[in-house]
């Protein structure tokens, strides 16, 4: 099995920025959809909703389909051929590009981003790892790293373990269950003195953000890298940020993580090492921001 196949690099120069008219039309359509969701008031991101959307839908289907068994390599599994064109953010530019080209670029870009903020570690933990997509992508570009993932969804964890075993990566990639809202969860002990990251995970628990941050601080990780969407840092003079604001509110994602971290820095509980906007995103409506911080 070709476990160490690398994802083909797609030069950033190949991605031409979308035209103003293309962007304007896409923004208008996206905003209209979000306004429709807000008007219907159908989405409230409760524990049951998140469990239904992910554990009982996405991860259950993945566990049943076992598509990794038909992919020749990890890279083929992560980035199957998909020519669907859409507006995506690449190196801080909005481009209309195929999905497979974007995800090849994203795998490399995420690895470079974490390398820049992880302080030279070769062992990293992801909270909210799902079935381990990010961990598998990181392995392709950093095969020497040891990667640990935790998620609340049993089906995601089960799928991730099967995928790692199928590609002979169980010695490099491990997955276990954690409930981030439960400070007494025994899996929290695994992040002590570790470099930890989240990627569009805390967005799913908008009503427990402060509790989760408190739990992470209490577990005493070495460093935390949060990559999450939010309304807190958007510039509402920007049309694209208005689209993001409407989308985040319409699907009830979190809106207080970064202001909580700023508050905790003022209180002396954490030290924030970096604040930045993500240079890549798979859609026009859900940019992420990055805070890198350490408990004090």
GROMACS .gro file of C-alpha atoms in nm, residues 44-296:
model
  253
   44UNK     CA    1  -3.000   2.582   1.622
   45UNK     CA    2  -2.669   2.406   1.678
   46UNK     CA    3  -2.759   2.182   1.970
   47UNK     CA    4  -2.577   1.862   2.066
   48UNK     CA    5  -2.850   1.659   1.896
   49UNK     CA    6  -2.822   1.859   1.572
   50UNK     CA    7  -2.444   1.817   1.558
   51UNK     CA    8  -2.470   1.444   1.635
   52UNK     CA    9  -2.731   1.403   1.362
   53UNK     CA   10  -2.533   1.598   1.101
   54UNK     CA   11  -2.199   1.429   1.163
   55UNK     CA   12  -2.200   1.109   1.366
   56UNK     CA   13  -2.531   0.974   1.235
   57UNK     CA   14  -2.500   1.107   0.880
   58UNK     CA   15  -2.154   1.190   0.738
   59UNK     CA   16  -1.944   0.954   0.948
   60UNK     CA   17  -2.203   0.674   0.948
   61UNK     CA   18  -2.217   0.683   0.567
   62UNK     CA   19  -1.839   0.689   0.544
   63UNK     CA   20  -1.805   0.395   0.781
   64UNK     CA   21  -2.056   0.198   0.576
   65UNK     CA   22  -1.915   0.290   0.233
   66UNK     CA   23  -1.547   0.230   0.323
   67UNK     CA   24  -1.431   0.422   0.017
   68UNK     CA   25  -1.072   0.411   0.137
   69UNK     CA   26  -1.060   0.042   0.045
   70UNK     CA   27  -1.085   0.133  -0.324
   71UNK     CA   28  -0.831   0.418  -0.322
   72UNK     CA   29  -0.477   0.324  -0.420
   73UNK     CA   30  -0.314   0.568  -0.179
   74UNK     CA   31  -0.389   0.812   0.100
   75UNK     CA   32  -0.363   1.101  -0.146
   76UNK     CA   33  -0.614   0.938  -0.383
   77UNK     CA   34  -0.852   0.885  -0.091
   78UNK     CA   35  -0.821   1.242   0.038
   79UNK     CA   36  -0.843   1.411  -0.300
   80UNK     CA   37  -1.053   1.207  -0.543
   81UNK     CA   38  -1.106   1.350  -0.887
   82UNK     CA   39  -1.362   1.629  -0.858
   83UNK     CA   40  -1.373   1.897  -1.130
   84UNK     CA   41  -1.658   2.091  -0.965
   85UNK     CA   42  -1.584   2.461  -1.006
   86UNK     CA   43  -1.659   2.698  -0.720
   87UNK     CA   44  -1.529   3.017  -0.565
   88UNK     CA   45  -1.263   2.929  -0.309
   89UNK     CA   46  -0.999   3.127  -0.123
   90UNK     CA   47  -0.643   3.047  -0.228
   91UNK     CA   48  -0.345   3.238  -0.092
   92UNK     CA   49  -0.577   3.523   0.009
   93UNK     CA   50  -0.735   3.544  -0.337
   94UNK     CA   51  -1.087   3.443  -0.437
   95UNK     CA   52  -1.057   3.207  -0.733
   96UNK     CA   53  -1.296   2.984  -0.925
   97UNK     CA   54  -1.116   2.650  -0.926
   98UNK     CA   55  -1.195   2.277  -0.922
   99UNK     CA   56  -1.249   2.112  -0.584
  100UNK     CA   57  -0.964   1.863  -0.629
  101UNK     CA   58  -0.713   2.137  -0.710
  102UNK     CA   59  -0.824   2.331  -0.403
  103UNK     CA   60  -0.791   2.036  -0.165
  104UNK     CA   61  -0.446   1.947  -0.299
  105UNK     CA   62  -0.342   2.305  -0.230
  106UNK     CA   63  -0.515   2.305   0.111
  107UNK     CA   64  -0.333   1.994   0.234
  108UNK     CA   65   0.002   2.156   0.168
  109UNK     CA   66  -0.104   2.496   0.302
  110UNK     CA   67  -0.236   2.353   0.631
  111UNK     CA   68   0.089   2.168   0.688
  112UNK     CA   69   0.291   2.483   0.625
  113UNK     CA   70   0.065   2.684   0.856
  114UNK     CA   71   0.092   2.441   1.147
  115UNK     CA   72   0.466   2.408   1.097
  116UNK     CA   73   0.499   2.784   1.130
  117UNK     CA   74   0.303   2.796   1.458
  118UNK     CA   75   0.378   2.460   1.622
  119UNK     CA   76   0.717   2.556   1.768
  120UNK     CA   77   0.922   2.281   1.607
  121UNK     CA   78   0.727   1.987   1.748
  122UNK     CA   79   0.695   1.660   1.558
  123UNK     CA   80   0.394   1.545   1.762
  124UNK     CA   81   0.061   1.722   1.737
  125UNK     CA   82  -0.296   1.666   1.861
  126UNK     CA   83  -0.615   1.764   1.682
  127UNK     CA   84  -0.933   1.817   1.885
  128UNK     CA   85  -1.245   1.763   1.676
  129UNK     CA   86  -1.060   1.549   1.422
  130UNK     CA   87  -1.365   1.373   1.275
  131UNK     CA   88  -1.229   1.073   1.086
  132UNK     CA   89  -0.884   1.227   1.063
  133UNK     CA   90  -0.885   1.409   0.728
  134UNK     CA   91  -0.647   1.677   0.852
  135UNK     CA   92  -0.421   1.422   1.019
  136UNK     CA   93  -0.395   1.216   0.701
  137UNK     CA   94  -0.319   1.529   0.498
  138UNK     CA   95  -0.052   1.633   0.747
  139UNK     CA   96   0.105   1.287   0.728
  140UNK     CA   97   0.151   1.322   0.351
  141UNK     CA   98   0.371   1.628   0.396
  142UNK     CA   99   0.518   1.539   0.737
  143UNK     CA  100   0.551   1.158   0.747
  144UNK     CA  101   0.784   1.184   1.048
  145UNK     CA  102   0.517   1.347   1.269
  146UNK     CA  103   0.314   1.153   1.523
  147UNK     CA  104  -0.048   1.261   1.502
  148UNK     CA  105  -0.328   1.210   1.753
  149UNK     CA  106  -0.692   1.295   1.690
  150UNK     CA  107  -0.988   1.318   1.925
  151UNK     CA  108  -1.356   1.358   1.839
  152UNK     CA  109  -1.691   1.312   2.011
  153UNK     CA  110  -1.841   1.112   1.720
  154UNK     CA  111  -1.791   0.734   1.765
  155UNK     CA  112  -1.851   0.669   1.394
  156UNK     CA  113  -1.587   0.924   1.297
  157UNK     CA  114  -1.334   0.771   1.536
  158UNK     CA  115  -1.414   0.419   1.411
  159UNK     CA  116  -1.378   0.522   1.047
  160UNK     CA  117  -1.049   0.699   1.118
  161UNK     CA  118  -0.903   0.396   1.292
  162UNK     CA  119  -1.000   0.172   1.000
  163UNK     CA  120  -0.848   0.416   0.750
  164UNK     CA  121  -0.521   0.441   0.943
  165UNK     CA  122  -0.501   0.063   0.971
  166UNK     CA  123  -0.582   0.013   0.602
  167UNK     CA  124  -0.290   0.232   0.497
  168UNK     CA  125  -0.054   0.094   0.761
  169UNK     CA  126  -0.045   0.419   0.958
  170UNK     CA  127  -0.169   0.309   1.300
  171UNK     CA  128   0.179   0.366   1.443
  172UNK     CA  129   0.169   0.730   1.321
  173UNK     CA  130  -0.198   0.828   1.345
  174UNK     CA  131  -0.427   0.743   1.638
  175UNK     CA  132  -0.785   0.845   1.710
  176UNK     CA  133  -0.987   0.837   2.030
  177UNK     CA  134  -1.310   0.982   2.165
  178UNK     CA  135  -1.340   1.299   2.372
  179UNK     CA  136  -1.623   1.524   2.488
  180UNK     CA  137  -1.468   1.871   2.493
  181UNK     CA  138  -1.753   2.006   2.705
  182UNK     CA  139  -1.674   1.760   2.988
  183UNK     CA  140  -1.371   1.873   3.184
  184UNK     CA  141  -1.353   1.535   3.358
  185UNK     CA  142  -1.320   1.342   3.031
  186UNK     CA  143  -1.012   1.120   3.077
  187UNK     CA  144  -0.892   1.190   2.724
  188UNK     CA  145  -0.803   1.544   2.827
  189UNK     CA  146  -0.496   1.398   3.000
  190UNK     CA  147  -0.351   1.318   2.657
  191UNK     CA  148  -0.307   1.685   2.566
  192UNK     CA  149  -0.089   1.780   2.863
  193UNK     CA  150   0.236   1.939   2.739
  194UNK     CA  151   0.127   1.880   2.377
  195UNK     CA  152   0.077   2.115   2.083
  196UNK     CA  153  -0.295   2.109   2.009
  197UNK     CA  154  -0.500   2.244   1.721
  198UNK     CA  155  -0.865   2.275   1.628
  199UNK     CA  156  -0.989   2.324   1.273
  200UNK     CA  157  -1.353   2.433   1.232
  201UNK     CA  158  -1.441   2.233   1.543
  202UNK     CA  159  -1.540   2.482   1.812
  203UNK     CA  160  -1.779   2.636   1.560
  204UNK     CA  161  -2.003   2.337   1.634
  205UNK     CA  162  -2.044   2.411   2.007
  206UNK     CA  163  -2.146   2.779   2.020
  207UNK     CA  164  -2.306   2.760   2.366
  208UNK     CA  165  -2.010   2.593   2.537
  209UNK     CA  166  -1.716   2.790   2.397
  210UNK     CA  167  -1.601   2.937   2.729
  211UNK     CA  168  -1.636   2.600   2.903
  212UNK     CA  169  -1.428   2.429   2.635
  213UNK     CA  170  -1.153   2.694   2.655
  214UNK     CA  171  -1.149   2.654   3.034
  215UNK     CA  172  -1.125   2.276   2.998
  216UNK     CA  173  -0.837   2.303   2.752
  217UNK     CA  174  -0.648   2.545   2.976
  218UNK     CA  175  -0.699   2.314   3.276
  219UNK     CA  176  -0.553   2.023   3.076
  220UNK     CA  177  -0.225   2.221   3.045
  221UNK     CA  178  -0.128   2.183   2.680
  222UNK     CA  179   0.203   2.334   2.571
  223UNK     CA  180   0.043   2.539   2.292
  224UNK     CA  181  -0.297   2.569   2.122
  225UNK     CA  182  -0.371   2.669   1.763
  226UNK     CA  183  -0.740   2.749   1.706
  227UNK     CA  184  -0.849   2.778   1.342
  228UNK     CA  185  -1.218   2.866   1.347
  229UNK     CA  186  -1.477   3.077   1.165
  230UNK     CA  187  -1.634   3.362   1.361
  231UNK     CA  188  -1.824   3.687   1.328
  232UNK     CA  189  -1.604   3.859   1.588
  233UNK     CA  190  -1.325   3.964   1.354
  234UNK     CA  191  -1.516   4.034   1.035
  235UNK     CA  192  -1.506   4.370   0.861
  236UNK     CA  193  -1.867   4.446   0.775
  237UNK     CA  194  -1.758   4.710   0.525
  238UNK     CA  195  -1.643   4.418   0.308
  239UNK     CA  196  -1.908   4.246   0.091
  240UNK     CA  197  -1.746   3.906   0.143
  241UNK     CA  198  -1.741   3.955   0.518
  242UNK     CA  199  -2.110   4.045   0.513
  243UNK     CA  200  -2.171   3.715   0.333
  244UNK     CA  201  -1.968   3.534   0.600
  245UNK     CA  202  -2.153   3.711   0.881
  246UNK     CA  203  -2.492   3.612   0.742
  247UNK     CA  204  -2.384   3.252   0.687
  248UNK     CA  205  -2.233   3.203   1.033
  249UNK     CA  206  -2.539   3.349   1.201
  250UNK     CA  207  -2.777   3.147   0.983
  251UNK     CA  208  -2.616   2.814   1.078
  252UNK     CA  209  -2.563   2.913   1.444
  253UNK     CA  210  -2.184   2.878   1.459
  254UNK     CA  211  -1.980   3.011   1.751
  255UNK     CA  212  -1.919   3.386   1.784
  256UNK     CA  213  -1.716   3.423   2.103
  257UNK     CA  214  -1.398   3.213   2.093
  258UNK     CA  215  -1.152   3.486   2.003
  259UNK     CA  216  -1.304   3.753   2.225
  260UNK     CA  217  -1.286   3.499   2.510
  261UNK     CA  218  -0.918   3.439   2.442
  262UNK     CA  219  -0.856   3.815   2.427
  263UNK     CA  220  -1.033   3.851   2.763
  264UNK     CA  221  -0.825   3.571   2.913
  265UNK     CA  222  -0.507   3.734   2.787
  266UNK     CA  223  -0.603   4.057   2.966
  267UNK     CA  224  -0.661   3.848   3.280
  268UNK     CA  225  -0.318   3.687   3.243
  269UNK     CA  226  -0.455   3.335   3.191
  270UNK     CA  227  -0.317   3.291   2.837
  271UNK     CA  228  -0.050   3.444   2.618
  272UNK     CA  229  -0.154   3.496   2.255
  273UNK     CA  230   0.136   3.442   2.017
  274UNK     CA  231  -0.036   3.506   1.684
  275UNK     CA  232  -0.360   3.643   1.541
  276UNK     CA  233  -0.422   3.612   1.169
  277UNK     CA  234  -0.681   3.547   0.904
  278UNK     CA  235  -0.657   3.220   0.718
  279UNK     CA  236  -0.522   3.248   0.362
  280UNK     CA  237  -0.742   2.964   0.234
  281UNK     CA  238  -1.107   2.854   0.257
  282UNK     CA  239  -1.324   2.606   0.064
  283UNK     CA  240  -1.616   2.849   0.027
  284UNK     CA  241  -1.674   3.223   0.008
  285UNK     CA  242  -1.885   3.230   0.322
  286UNK     CA  243  -1.683   3.058   0.591
  287UNK     CA  244  -1.334   3.197   0.634
  288UNK     CA  245  -1.135   3.093   0.934
  289UNK     CA  246  -0.920   3.296   1.171
  290UNK     CA  247  -0.619   3.166   1.361
  291UNK     CA  248  -0.518   3.234   1.720
  292UNK     CA  249  -0.205   3.067   1.851
  293UNK     CA  250  -0.176   3.081   2.229
  294UNK     CA  251  -0.029   2.924   2.539
  295UNK     CA  252  -0.165   2.889   2.893
  296UNK     CA  253   0.033   3.098   3.141
   0.00000   0.00000   0.00000
